[in-house]
Amino acid sequence: MISVEEALTCIARATRPLPIVELPITAAVGRTLADDVASDIDSPPHDKSMVDGYAVLASDLAAGPV
């Protein structure tokens, strides 16, 4: 058995990054994005979230099962 570090080294030696290709969105099915995607517009154009998150008091969970 080899260590994780050795395995990662083997993988890095056996592979190479693929080139970045720009193409229409309709041709991108099954591909992976090379960068983040951002929009110039808000969608929806208004605040829609009814709940932005939840707060939990840790002491309320102390008696719960683990």
Short mmCIF file of C-alpha atoms in Angstrom, two decimals:
data_model
loop_
_atom_site.label_atom_id
_atom_site.label_comp_id
_atom_site.label_asym_id
_atom_site.label_seq_id
_atom_site.Cartn_x
_atom_site.Cartn_y
_atom_site.Cartn_z
CA MET A 1 0.00 0.00 0.00
CA ILE A 2 1.25 3.52 -0.77
CA SER A 3 0.60 6.74 1.08
CA VAL A 4 -1.88 9.35 -0.08
CA GLU A 5 1.01 11.65 -0.96
CA GLU A 6 2.61 8.96 -3.13
CA ALA A 7 -0.71 8.26 -4.84
CA LEU A 8 -1.20 11.96 -5.59
CA THR A 9 2.33 12.17 -6.98
CA CYS A 10 1.64 9.19 -9.27
CA ILE A 11 -1.59 10.79 -10.48
CA ALA A 12 0.12 14.14 -11.10
CA ARG A 13 2.86 12.45 -13.14
CA ALA A 14 0.37 10.45 -15.22
CA THR A 15 -2.04 13.28 -16.02
CA ARG A 16 -1.97 16.79 -17.41
CA PRO A 17 -4.44 19.68 -17.34
CA LEU A 18 -6.72 19.94 -20.33
CA PRO A 19 -6.68 23.15 -22.36
CA ILE A 20 -9.45 25.69 -21.74
CA VAL A 21 -11.92 25.76 -24.63
CA GLU A 22 -14.51 28.49 -25.21
CA LEU A 23 -17.70 27.23 -26.85
CA PRO A 24 -21.41 28.00 -27.02
CA ILE A 25 -23.43 26.96 -23.98
CA THR A 26 -25.42 24.56 -26.18
CA ALA A 27 -22.21 22.61 -26.87
CA ALA A 28 -21.11 22.50 -23.23
CA VAL A 29 -23.20 19.53 -22.05
CA GLY A 30 -21.03 17.10 -20.10
CA ARG A 31 -18.13 19.53 -19.73
CA THR A 32 -16.66 21.16 -16.62
CA LEU A 33 -16.38 24.92 -16.16
CA ALA A 34 -12.86 26.32 -16.03
CA ASP A 35 -13.97 29.47 -14.20
CA ASP A 36 -16.87 30.93 -12.22
CA VAL A 37 -19.94 32.13 -14.08
CA ALA A 38 -21.46 35.49 -13.15
CA SER A 39 -24.50 37.35 -14.40
CA ASP A 40 -24.89 41.07 -15.07
CA ILE A 41 -28.53 40.89 -13.96
CA ASP A 42 -30.32 39.71 -10.82
CA SER A 43 -32.64 36.77 -11.32
CA PRO A 44 -35.19 37.07 -9.87
CA PRO A 45 -34.97 40.88 -9.95
CA HIS A 46 -36.13 41.22 -6.33
CA ASP A 47 -35.36 39.76 -2.90
CA LYS A 48 -37.23 36.47 -2.79
CA SER A 49 -35.79 34.56 0.14
CA MET A 50 -38.23 34.08 2.99
CA VAL A 51 -35.52 32.59 5.23
CA ASP A 52 -31.83 33.39 4.83
CA GLY A 53 -30.68 30.83 7.38
CA TYR A 54 -31.35 29.25 10.71
CA ALA A 55 -30.05 29.97 14.21
CA VAL A 56 -29.51 27.13 16.64
CA LEU A 57 -28.80 27.42 20.34
CA ALA A 58 -26.15 24.81 21.16
CA SER A 59 -27.61 24.13 24.61
CA ASP A 60 -30.88 23.06 22.95
CA LEU A 61 -28.97 20.27 21.21
CA ALA A 62 -26.99 19.04 24.20
CA ALA A 63 -29.59 16.42 25.18
CA GLY A 64 -30.17 15.19 21.64
CA PRO A 65 -28.91 11.87 20.29
CA VAL A 66 -25.56 11.76 18.56
#
